[in-house]
Tab-separated table of C-alpha atoms in Angstrom:
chain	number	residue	atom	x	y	z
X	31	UNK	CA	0.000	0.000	0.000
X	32	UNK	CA	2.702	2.501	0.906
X	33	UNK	CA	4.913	1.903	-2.253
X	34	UNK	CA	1.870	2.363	-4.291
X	35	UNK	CA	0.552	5.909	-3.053
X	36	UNK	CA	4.648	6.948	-3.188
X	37	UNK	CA	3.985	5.972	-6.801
X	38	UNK	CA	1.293	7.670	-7.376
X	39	UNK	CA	2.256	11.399	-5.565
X	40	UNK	CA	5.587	10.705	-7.746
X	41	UNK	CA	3.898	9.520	-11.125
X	42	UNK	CA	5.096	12.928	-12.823
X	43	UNK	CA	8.654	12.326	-11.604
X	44	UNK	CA	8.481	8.665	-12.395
X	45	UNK	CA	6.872	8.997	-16.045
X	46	UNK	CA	10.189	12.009	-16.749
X	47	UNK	CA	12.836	9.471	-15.350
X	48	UNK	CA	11.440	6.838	-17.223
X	49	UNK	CA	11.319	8.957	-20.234
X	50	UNK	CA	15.297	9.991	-19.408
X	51	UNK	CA	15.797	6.262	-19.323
X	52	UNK	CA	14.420	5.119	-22.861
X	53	UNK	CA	16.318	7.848	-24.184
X	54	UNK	CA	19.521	6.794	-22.491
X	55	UNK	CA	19.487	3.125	-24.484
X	56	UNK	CA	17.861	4.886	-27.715
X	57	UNK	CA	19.672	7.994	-27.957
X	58	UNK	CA	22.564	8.805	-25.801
X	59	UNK	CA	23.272	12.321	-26.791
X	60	UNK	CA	19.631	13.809	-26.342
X	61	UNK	CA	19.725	12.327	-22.544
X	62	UNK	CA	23.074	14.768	-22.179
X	63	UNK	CA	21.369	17.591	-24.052
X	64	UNK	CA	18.062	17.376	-22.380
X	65	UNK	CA	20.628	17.314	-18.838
X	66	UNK	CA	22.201	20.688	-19.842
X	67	UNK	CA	18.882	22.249	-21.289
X	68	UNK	CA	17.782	21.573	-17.928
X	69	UNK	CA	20.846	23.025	-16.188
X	70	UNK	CA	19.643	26.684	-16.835
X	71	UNK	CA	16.360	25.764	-14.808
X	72	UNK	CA	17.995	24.151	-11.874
X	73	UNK	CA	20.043	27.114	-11.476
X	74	UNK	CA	17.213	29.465	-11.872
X	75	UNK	CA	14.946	27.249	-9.239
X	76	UNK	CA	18.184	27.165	-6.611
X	77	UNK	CA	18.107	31.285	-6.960
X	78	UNK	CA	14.538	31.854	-6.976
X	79	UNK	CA	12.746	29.587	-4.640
X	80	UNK	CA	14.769	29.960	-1.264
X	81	UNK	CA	14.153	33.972	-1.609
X	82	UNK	CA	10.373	33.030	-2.479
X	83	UNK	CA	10.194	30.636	0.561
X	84	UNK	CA	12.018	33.302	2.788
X	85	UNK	CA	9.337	36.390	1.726
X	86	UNK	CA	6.525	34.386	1.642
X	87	UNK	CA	7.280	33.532	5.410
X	88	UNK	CA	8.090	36.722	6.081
X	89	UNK	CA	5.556	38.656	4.382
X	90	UNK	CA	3.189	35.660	6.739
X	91	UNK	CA	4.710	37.630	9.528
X	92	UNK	CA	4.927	40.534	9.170
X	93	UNK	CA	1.244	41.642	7.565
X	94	UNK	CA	-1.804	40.742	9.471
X	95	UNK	CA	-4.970	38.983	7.762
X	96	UNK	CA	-6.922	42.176	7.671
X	97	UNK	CA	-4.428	43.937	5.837
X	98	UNK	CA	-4.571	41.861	3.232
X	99	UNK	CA	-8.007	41.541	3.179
X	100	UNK	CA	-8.012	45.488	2.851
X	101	UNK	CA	-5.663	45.551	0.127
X	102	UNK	CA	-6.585	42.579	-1.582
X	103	UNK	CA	-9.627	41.114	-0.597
X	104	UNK	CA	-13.061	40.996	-2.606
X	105	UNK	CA	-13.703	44.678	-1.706
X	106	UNK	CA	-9.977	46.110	-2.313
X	107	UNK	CA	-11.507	47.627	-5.958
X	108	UNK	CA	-9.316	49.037	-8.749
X	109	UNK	CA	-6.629	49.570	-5.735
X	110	UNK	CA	-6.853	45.587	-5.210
X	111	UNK	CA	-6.333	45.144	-8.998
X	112	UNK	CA	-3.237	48.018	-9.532
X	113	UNK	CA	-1.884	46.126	-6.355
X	114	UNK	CA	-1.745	43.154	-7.932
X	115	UNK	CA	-0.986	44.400	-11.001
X	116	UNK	CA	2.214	45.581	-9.504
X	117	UNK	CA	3.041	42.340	-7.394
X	118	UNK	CA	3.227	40.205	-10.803
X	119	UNK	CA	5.228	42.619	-12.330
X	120	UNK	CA	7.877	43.459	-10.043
X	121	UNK	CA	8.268	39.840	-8.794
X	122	UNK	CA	11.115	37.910	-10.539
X	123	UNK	CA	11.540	34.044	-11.400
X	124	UNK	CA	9.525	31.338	-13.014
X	125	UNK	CA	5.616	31.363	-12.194
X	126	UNK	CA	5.699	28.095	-10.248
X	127	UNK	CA	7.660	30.261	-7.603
X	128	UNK	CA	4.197	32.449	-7.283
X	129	UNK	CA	2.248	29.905	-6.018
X	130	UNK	CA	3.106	29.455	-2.790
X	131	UNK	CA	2.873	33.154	-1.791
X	132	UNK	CA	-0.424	33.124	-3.433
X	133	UNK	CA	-1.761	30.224	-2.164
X	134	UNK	CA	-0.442	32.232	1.626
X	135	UNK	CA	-2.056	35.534	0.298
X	136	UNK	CA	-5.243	33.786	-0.660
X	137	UNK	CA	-5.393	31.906	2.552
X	138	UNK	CA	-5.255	35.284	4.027
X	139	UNK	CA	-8.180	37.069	2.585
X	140	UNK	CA	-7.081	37.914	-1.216
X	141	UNK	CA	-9.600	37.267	-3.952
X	142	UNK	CA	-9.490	34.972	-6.345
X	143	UNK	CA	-9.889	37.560	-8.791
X	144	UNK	CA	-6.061	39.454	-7.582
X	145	UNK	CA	-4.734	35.892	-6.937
X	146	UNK	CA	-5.129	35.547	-10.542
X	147	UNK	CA	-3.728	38.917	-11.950
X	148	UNK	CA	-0.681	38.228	-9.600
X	149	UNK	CA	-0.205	34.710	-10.940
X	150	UNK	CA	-0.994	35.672	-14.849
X	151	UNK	CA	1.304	39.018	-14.562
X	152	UNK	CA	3.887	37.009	-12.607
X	153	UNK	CA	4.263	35.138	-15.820
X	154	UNK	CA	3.833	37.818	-18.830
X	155	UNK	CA	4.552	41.239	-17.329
X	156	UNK	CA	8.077	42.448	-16.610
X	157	UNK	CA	9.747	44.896	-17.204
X	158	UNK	CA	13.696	43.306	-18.021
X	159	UNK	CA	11.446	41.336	-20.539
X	160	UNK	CA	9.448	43.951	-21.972
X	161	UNK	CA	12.564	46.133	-22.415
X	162	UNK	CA	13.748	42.451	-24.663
X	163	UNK	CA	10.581	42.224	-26.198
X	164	UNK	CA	10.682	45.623	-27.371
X	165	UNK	CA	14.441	45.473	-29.039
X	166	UNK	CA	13.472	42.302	-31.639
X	167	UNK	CA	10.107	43.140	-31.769
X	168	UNK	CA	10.198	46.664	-31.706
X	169	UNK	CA	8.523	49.517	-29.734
X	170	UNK	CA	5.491	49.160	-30.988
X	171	UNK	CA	4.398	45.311	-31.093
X	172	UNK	CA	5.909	45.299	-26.848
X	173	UNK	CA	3.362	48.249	-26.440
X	174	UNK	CA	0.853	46.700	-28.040
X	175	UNK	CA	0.768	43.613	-26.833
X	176	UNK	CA	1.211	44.744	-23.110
X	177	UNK	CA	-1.921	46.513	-23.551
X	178	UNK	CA	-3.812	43.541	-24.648
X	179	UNK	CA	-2.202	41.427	-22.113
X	180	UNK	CA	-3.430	43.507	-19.312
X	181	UNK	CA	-6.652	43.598	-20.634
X	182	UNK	CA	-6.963	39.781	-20.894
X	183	UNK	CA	-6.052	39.212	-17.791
X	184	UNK	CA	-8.279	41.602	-16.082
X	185	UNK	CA	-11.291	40.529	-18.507
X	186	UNK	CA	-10.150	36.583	-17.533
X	187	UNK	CA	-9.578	37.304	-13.865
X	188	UNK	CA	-13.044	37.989	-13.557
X	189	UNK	CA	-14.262	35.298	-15.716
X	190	UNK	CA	-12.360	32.871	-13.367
X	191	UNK	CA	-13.571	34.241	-10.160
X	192	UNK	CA	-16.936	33.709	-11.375
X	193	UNK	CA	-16.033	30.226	-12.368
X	194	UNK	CA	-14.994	29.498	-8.920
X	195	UNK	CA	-17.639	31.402	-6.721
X	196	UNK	CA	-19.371	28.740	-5.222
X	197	UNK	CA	-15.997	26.178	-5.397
X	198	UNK	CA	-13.673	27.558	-3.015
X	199	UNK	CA	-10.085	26.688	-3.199
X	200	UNK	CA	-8.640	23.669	-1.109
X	201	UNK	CA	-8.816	24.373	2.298
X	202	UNK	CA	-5.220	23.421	2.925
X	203	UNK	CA	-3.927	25.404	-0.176
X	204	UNK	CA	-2.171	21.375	-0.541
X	205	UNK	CA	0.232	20.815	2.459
X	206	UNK	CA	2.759	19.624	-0.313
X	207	UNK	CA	1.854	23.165	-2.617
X	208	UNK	CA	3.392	25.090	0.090
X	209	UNK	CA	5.850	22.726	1.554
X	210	UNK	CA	8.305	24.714	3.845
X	211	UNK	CA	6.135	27.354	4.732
X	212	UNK	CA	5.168	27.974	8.318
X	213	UNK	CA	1.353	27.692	8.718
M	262	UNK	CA	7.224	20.494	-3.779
M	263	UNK	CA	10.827	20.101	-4.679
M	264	UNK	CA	10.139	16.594	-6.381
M	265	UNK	CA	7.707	18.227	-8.318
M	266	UNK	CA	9.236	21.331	-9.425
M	267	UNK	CA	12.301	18.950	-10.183
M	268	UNK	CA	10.067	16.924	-12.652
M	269	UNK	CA	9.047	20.003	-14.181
M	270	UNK	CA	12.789	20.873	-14.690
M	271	UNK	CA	14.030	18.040	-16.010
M	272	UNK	CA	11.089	17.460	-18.117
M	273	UNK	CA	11.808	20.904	-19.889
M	274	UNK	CA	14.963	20.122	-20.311
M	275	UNK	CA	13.982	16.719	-22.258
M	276	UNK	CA	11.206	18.916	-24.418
M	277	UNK	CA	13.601	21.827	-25.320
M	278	UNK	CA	15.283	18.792	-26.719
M	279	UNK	CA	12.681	16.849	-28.744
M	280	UNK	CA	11.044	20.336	-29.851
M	281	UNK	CA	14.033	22.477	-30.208
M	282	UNK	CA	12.854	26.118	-30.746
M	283	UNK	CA	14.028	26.731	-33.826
M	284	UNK	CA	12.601	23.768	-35.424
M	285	UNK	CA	9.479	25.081	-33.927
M	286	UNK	CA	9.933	28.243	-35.960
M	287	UNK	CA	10.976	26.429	-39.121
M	288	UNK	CA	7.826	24.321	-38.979
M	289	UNK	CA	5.219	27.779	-38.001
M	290	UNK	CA	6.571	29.738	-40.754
M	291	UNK	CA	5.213	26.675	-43.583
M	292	UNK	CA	2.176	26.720	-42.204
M	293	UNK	CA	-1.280	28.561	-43.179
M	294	UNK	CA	-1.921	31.199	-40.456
M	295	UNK	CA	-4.507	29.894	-39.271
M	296	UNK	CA	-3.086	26.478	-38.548
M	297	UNK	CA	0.335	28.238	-37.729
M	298	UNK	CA	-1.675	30.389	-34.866
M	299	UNK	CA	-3.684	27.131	-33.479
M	300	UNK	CA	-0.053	25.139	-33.722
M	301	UNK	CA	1.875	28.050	-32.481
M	302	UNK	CA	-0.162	28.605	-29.255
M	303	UNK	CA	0.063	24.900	-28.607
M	304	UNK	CA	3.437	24.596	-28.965
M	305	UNK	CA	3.594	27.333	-26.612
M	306	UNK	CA	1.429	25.487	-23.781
M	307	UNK	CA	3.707	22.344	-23.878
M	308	UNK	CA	7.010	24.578	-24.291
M	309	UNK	CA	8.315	26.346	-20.826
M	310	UNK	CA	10.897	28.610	-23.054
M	311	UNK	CA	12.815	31.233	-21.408
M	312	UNK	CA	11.942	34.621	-22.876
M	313	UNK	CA	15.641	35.856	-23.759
M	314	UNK	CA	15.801	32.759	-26.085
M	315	UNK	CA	11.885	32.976	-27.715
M	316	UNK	CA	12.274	36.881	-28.160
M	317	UNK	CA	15.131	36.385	-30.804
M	318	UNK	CA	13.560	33.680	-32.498
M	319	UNK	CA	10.382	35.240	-32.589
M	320	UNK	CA	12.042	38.435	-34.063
M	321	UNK	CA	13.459	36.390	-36.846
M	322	UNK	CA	10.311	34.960	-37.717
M	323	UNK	CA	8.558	38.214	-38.064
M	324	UNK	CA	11.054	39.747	-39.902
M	325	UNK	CA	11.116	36.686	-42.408
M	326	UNK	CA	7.732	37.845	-43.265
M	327	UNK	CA	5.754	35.501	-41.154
M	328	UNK	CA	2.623	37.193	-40.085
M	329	UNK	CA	2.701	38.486	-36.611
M	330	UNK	CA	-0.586	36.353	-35.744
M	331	UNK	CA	1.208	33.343	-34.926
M	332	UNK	CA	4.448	35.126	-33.067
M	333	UNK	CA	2.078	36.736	-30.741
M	334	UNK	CA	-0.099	33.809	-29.982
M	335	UNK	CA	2.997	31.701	-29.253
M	336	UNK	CA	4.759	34.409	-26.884
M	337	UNK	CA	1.548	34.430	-24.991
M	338	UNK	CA	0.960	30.931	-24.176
M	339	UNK	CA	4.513	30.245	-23.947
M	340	UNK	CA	4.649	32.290	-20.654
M	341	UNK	CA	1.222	32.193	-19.442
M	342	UNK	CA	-0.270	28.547	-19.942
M	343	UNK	CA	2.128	25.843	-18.321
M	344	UNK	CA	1.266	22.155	-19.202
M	345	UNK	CA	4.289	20.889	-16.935
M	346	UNK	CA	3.195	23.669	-14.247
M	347	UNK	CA	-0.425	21.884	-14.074
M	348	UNK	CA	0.443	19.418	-11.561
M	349	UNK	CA	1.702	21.785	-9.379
M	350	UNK	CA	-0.876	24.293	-9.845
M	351	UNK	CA	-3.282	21.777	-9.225
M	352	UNK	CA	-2.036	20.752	-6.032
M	353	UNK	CA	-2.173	24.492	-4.395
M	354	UNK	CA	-5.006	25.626	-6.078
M	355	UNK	CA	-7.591	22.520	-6.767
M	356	UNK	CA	-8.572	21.425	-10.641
M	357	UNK	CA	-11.324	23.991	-10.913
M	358	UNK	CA	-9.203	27.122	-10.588
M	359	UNK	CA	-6.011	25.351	-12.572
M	360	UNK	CA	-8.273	24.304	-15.384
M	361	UNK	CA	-10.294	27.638	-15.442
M	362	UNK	CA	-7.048	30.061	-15.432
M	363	UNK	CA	-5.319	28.360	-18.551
M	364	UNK	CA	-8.091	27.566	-20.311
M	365	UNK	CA	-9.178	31.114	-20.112
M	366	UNK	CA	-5.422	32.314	-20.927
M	367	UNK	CA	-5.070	30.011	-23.703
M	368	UNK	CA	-8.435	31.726	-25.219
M	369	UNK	CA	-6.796	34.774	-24.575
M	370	UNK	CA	-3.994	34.417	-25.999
M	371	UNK	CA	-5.451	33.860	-29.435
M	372	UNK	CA	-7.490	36.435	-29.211
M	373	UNK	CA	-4.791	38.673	-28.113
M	374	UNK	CA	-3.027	37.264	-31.294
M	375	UNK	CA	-6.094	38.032	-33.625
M	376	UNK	CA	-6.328	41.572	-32.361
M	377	UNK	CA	-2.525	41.933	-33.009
M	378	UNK	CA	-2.788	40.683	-36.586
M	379	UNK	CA	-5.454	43.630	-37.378
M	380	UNK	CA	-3.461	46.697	-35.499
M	381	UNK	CA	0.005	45.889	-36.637
């Protein structure tokens, strides 16, 4: 019984190794390139996460529930939505790194509606990238395209929220979603 | 948590290897555009590329003449839909809100695409 539910909480992990292994007797040389395509990730994930762990904990700390129920909560308005705005944009790292601090801000009193701009803005909007964006793309397709993304996400953010109204989240936010965060 | 996001890692690795960007690009810019913008933004879903690599390429397909449609719908899912991130997601958030958010940004993204296509 034990072995099997390891299995099964491990089936993504399992189902890549395995795919690592077939490779390894098929094709040698795509198990090493996958390794060092994979390098750049690792390195990113050992200098995001600990700094995401550390201000999620602290930010746990340090602001009280009603704060955050002020500032982002259901009733937090357009200030809610610039706030959130702002998180996404001036956070850094890959967007799995946003959901533990948004599974701690949501268990605090933001909306679903903010919990989404953060996460969907964590992911499109910033500004190192824009400024990237905008010297092969040019000027004008970044602009543009910011534009629409913001407006997506605040049409979608909505959408969602309604979606989930009468679902609310997992009490527990998963245990293992925010491993190494102090409840 | 650290399994996970080390599955996710090492399974981007092995995709950045069986779909290598460029050959991405190569196979986009033969296509129709509406087929290139419904391939495009799937490629983008399965893909986790980082942006200082899909900028460039992006750039050169635009500039090869490819219509923008396409670039635009695969920089959007690229960075907002996640099919390795869904287990994770899942797992803080529940199925509902996982499936509802990149469903929704997957919609978006083509739309955003569309709406590029007619301003640029």
């Amino acid at each position: 019984m034990r072995t099997r539910d390891l299995i099964r909480k491990n089936l993504f992990l399992l189902l890549v190794l395995l795919a690592y292994a077939v490779l390894f007797f098929v094709r040698r040389d795509l198990v090493n390139e996958s390794v060092r395509n994979s390098t750049y990730y690792i390195r990113e994930m050992v200098l995001v996460m600990p700094a995401v762990f550390v201000l999620t904990a602290l930010l746990d700390l340090w602001i009280p529930k009603d704060r955050i129920l002020q500032f982002l909560g259901k009733d937090a308005g357009v200030r809610g939505i610039l706030l959130s705005f702002l998180i996404g944009s001036l956070s850094a790292g890959p967007i799995y790194a946003a959901f533990p601090l948004c599974v701690m801000l949501h268990k605090k009193g933001a909306s679903i509606r903010n919990i989404v701009i953060i996460l969907s803005s964590w992911a499109v909007i910033k500004l190192p990238m824009l400024l990237n964006e905008a010297k092969y793309l040019g000027f004008k397709f970044m602009g543009l395209r910011w534009l629409l993304t913001v407006l997506a996400i605040l049409i979608f953010s909505s959408i969602t929220s309604l979606v989930i109204r009468n679902h609310p989240l997992p009490e527990n936010g998963d245990s293992n979603g925010a491993d190494g965060l102090p409840d | 948590m650290i399994s996970s996001i080390l599955s996710i890692v090492l399974a981007i690795g092995l995709i950045l290897t069986l779909l290598p960007p460029q050959a991405i690009a190569d196979f986009v810019s033969r296509q129709s555009v509406w087929l290139a913008t419904i391939g495009a933004a799937l490629l983008g879903t399965v893909t986790l590329v980082p942006a200082f690599i899909a900028f460039p390429i992006t750039g050169t397909l635009v500039d090869a003449g490819v219509s923008a449609v396409p670039a635009v719908a695969f920089l959007t899912t690229l960075t907002m839909v996640g099919v390795v991130t869904l287990p994770l997601e899942k797992r803080a958030f529940g199925a509902r809100f996982t499936a509802a958010r990149n469903a929704l940004s997957f919609l978006f993204a083509i739309l955003i695409a569309l709406v590029m296509g007619v301003l640029m």
